[in-house]
PDB file of C-alpha atoms in Angstrom:
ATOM      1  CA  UNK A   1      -1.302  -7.484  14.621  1.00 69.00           C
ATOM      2  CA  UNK A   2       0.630  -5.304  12.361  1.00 81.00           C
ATOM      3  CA  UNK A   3      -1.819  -3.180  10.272  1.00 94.00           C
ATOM      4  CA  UNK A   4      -1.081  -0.854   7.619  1.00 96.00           C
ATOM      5  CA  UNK A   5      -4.238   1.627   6.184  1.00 97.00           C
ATOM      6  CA  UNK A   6      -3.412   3.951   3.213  1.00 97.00           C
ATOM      7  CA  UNK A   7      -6.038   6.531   2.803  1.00 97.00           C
ATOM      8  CA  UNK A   8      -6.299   9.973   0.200  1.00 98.00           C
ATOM      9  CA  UNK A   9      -6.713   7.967  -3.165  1.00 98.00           C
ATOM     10  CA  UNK A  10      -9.437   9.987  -5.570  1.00 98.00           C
ATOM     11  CA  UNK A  11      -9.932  10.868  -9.082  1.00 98.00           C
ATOM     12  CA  UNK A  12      -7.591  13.927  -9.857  1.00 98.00           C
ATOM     13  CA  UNK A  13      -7.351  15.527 -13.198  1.00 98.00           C
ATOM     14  CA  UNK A  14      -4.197  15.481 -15.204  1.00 98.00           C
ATOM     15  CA  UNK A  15      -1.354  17.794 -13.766  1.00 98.00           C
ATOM     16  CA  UNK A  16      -3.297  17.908 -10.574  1.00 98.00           C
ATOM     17  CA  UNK A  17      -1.657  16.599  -6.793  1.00 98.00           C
ATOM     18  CA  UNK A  18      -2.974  13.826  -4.587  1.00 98.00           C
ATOM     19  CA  UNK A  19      -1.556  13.019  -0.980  1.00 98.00           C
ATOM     20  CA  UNK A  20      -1.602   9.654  -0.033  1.00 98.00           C
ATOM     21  CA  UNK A  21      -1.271   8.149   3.847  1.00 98.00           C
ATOM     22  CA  UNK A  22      -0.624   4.869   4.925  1.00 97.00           C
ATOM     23  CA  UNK A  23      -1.019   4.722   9.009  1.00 97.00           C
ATOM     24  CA  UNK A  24       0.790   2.255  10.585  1.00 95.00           C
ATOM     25  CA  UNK A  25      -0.197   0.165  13.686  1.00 93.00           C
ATOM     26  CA  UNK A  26       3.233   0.375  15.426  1.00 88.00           C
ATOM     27  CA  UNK A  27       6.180   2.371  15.309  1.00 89.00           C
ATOM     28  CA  UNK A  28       7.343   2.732  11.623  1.00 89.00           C
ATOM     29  CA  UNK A  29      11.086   3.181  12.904  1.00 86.00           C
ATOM     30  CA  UNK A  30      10.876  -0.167  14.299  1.00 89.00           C
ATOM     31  CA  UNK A  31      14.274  -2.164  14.340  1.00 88.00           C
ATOM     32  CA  UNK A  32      11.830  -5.632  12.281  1.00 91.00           C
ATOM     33  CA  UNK A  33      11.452  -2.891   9.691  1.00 92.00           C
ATOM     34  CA  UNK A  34      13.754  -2.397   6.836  1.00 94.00           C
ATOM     35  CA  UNK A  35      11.999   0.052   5.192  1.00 95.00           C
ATOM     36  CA  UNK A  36       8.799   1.353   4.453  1.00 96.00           C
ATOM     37  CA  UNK A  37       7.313   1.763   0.456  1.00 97.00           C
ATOM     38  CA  UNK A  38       4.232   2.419  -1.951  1.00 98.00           C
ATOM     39  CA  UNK A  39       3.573   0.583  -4.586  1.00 98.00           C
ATOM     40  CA  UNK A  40       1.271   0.172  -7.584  1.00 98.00           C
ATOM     41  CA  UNK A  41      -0.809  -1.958  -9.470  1.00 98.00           C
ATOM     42  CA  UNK A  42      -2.918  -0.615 -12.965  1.00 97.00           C
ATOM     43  CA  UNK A  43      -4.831  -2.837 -14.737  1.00 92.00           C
ATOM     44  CA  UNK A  44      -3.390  -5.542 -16.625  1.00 94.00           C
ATOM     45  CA  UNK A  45      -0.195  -4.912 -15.166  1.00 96.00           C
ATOM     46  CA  UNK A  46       2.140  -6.417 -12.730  1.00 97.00           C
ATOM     47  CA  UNK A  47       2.337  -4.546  -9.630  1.00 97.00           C
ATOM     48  CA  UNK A  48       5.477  -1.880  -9.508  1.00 98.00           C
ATOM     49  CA  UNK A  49       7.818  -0.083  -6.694  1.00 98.00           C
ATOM     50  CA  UNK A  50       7.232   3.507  -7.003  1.00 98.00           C
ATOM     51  CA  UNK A  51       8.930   4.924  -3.947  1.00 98.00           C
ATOM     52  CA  UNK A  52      10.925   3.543  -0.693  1.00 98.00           C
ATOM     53  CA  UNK A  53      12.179   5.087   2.407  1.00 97.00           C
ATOM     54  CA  UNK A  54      14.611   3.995   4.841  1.00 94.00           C
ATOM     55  CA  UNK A  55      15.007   5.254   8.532  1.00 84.00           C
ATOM     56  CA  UNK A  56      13.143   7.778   7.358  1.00 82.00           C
ATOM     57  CA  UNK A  57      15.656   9.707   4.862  1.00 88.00           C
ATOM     58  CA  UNK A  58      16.714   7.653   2.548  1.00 95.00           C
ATOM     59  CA  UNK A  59      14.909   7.321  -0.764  1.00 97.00           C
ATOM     60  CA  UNK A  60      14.248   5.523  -3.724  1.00 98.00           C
ATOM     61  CA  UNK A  61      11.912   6.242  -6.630  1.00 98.00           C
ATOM     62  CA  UNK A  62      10.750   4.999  -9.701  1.00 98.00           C
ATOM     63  CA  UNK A  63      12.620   6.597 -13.053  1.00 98.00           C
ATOM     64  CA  UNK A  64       8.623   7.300 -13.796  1.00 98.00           C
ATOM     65  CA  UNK A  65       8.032   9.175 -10.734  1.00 98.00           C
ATOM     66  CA  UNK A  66      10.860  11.322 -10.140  1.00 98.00           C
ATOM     67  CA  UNK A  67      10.618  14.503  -9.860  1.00 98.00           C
ATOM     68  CA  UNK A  68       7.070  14.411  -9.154  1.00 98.00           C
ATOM     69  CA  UNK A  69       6.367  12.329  -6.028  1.00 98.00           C
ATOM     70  CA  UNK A  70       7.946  12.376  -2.933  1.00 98.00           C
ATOM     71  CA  UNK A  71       7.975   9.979  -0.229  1.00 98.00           C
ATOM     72  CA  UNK A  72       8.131  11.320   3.503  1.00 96.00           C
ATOM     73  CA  UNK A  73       7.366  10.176   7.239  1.00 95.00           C
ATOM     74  CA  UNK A  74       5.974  11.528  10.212  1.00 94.00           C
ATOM     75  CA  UNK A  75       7.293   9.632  12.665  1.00 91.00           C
ATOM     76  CA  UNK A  76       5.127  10.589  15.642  1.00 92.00           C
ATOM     77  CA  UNK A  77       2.145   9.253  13.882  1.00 95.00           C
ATOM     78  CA  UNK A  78       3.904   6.345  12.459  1.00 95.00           C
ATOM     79  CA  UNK A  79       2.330   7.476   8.937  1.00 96.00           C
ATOM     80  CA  UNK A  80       4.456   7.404   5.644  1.00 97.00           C
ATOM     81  CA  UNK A  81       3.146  10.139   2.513  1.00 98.00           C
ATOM     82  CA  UNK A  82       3.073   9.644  -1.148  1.00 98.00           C
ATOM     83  CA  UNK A  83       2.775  13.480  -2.148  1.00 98.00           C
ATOM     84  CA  UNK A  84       1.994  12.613  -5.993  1.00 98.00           C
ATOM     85  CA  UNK A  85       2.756  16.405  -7.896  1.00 98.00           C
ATOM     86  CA  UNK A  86       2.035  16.467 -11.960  1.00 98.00           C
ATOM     87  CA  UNK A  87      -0.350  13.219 -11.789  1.00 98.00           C
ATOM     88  CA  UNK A  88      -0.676  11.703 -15.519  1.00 98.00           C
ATOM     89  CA  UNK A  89      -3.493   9.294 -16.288  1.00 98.00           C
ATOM     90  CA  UNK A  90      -0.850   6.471 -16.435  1.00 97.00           C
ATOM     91  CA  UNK A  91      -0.659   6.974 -12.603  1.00 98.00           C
ATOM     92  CA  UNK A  92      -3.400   5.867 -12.699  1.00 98.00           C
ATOM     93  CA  UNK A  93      -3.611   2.274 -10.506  1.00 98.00           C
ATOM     94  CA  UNK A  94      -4.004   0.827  -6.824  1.00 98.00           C
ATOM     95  CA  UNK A  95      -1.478   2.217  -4.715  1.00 98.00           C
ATOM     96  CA  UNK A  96      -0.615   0.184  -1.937  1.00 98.00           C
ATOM     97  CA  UNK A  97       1.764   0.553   0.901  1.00 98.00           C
ATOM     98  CA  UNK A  98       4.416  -2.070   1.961  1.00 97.00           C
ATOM     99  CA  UNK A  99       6.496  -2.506   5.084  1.00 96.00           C
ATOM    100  CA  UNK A 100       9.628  -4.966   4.362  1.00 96.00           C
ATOM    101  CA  UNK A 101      10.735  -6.320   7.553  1.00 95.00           C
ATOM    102  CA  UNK A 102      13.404  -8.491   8.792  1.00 94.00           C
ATOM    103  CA  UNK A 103      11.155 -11.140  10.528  1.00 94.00           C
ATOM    104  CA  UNK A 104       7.903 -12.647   9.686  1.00 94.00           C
ATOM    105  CA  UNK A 105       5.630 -11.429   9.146  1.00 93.00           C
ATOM    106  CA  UNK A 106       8.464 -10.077   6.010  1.00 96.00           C
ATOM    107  CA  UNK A 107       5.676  -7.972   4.294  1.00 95.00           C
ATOM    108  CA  UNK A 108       2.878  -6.318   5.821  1.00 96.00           C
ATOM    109  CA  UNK A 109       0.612  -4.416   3.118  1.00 97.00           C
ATOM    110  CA  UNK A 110      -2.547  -2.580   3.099  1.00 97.00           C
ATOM    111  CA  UNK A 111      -5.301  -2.582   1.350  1.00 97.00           C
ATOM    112  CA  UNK A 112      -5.168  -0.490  -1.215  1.00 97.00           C
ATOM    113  CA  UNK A 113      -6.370   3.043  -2.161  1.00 98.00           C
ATOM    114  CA  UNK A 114      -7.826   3.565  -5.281  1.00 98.00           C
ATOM    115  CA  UNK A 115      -5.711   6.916  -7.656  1.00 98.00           C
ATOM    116  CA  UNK A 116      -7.329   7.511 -11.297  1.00 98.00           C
ATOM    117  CA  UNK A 117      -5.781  10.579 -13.210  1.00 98.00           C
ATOM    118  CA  UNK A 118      -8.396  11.389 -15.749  1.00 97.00           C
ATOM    119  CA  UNK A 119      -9.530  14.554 -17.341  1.00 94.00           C
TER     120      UNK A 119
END
């Protein structure tokens, strides 16, 4: 029952922006929720945290991402945004997003969206 659907992946040149949306099927401020996340996988590699956000304010990136992505909510449209500024082709992976919740199911995760940084 609970669904997550990221959306806005592409093929972005280097120092370009990408916004990415993951849509959630319930309310993303949920009290089963501990937080909300992306991740990302590139090939060949294990799959990596980039950014979490907690009730909605509080963050956490990667030490590769910071300063260039941001993580935000909009809470009336239970969607959570990856805004991904000064893209570099090793950005370039699957970026999925993750809800971490206190009760089975204890990760919900979408299905990916596809972000290549390539000139």
């Amino acid at each position: 029952q609970v669904q997550l659907v990221e959306s806005g992946g592409g093929l972005v040149q280097p120092g370009g922006s990408l916004r990415l949306s993951c849509a959630a099927s319930g309310s993303i401020l949920s009290d089963s929720i501990i937080n909300m996340g992306w991740y990302r996988q590139a090939p060949g590699k294990q799959r990596e945290m980039v950014a979490t956000i907690t009730m909605g304010v509080v963050t956490n990136y990667a030490d590769s991402v910071k300063g260039r992505f941001i993580i935000s909510t909009d809470n009336t449209k239970n969607t959570v945004y990856l805004q991904m500024n000064s893209l570099k082709p090793e950005d370039t992976a699957v970026y999925y997003c993750n809800s971490r919740r206190r009760v089975p199911p204890f990760d919900v995760w979408g299905q990916g969206t596809q972000v290549t940084v390539s000139s």
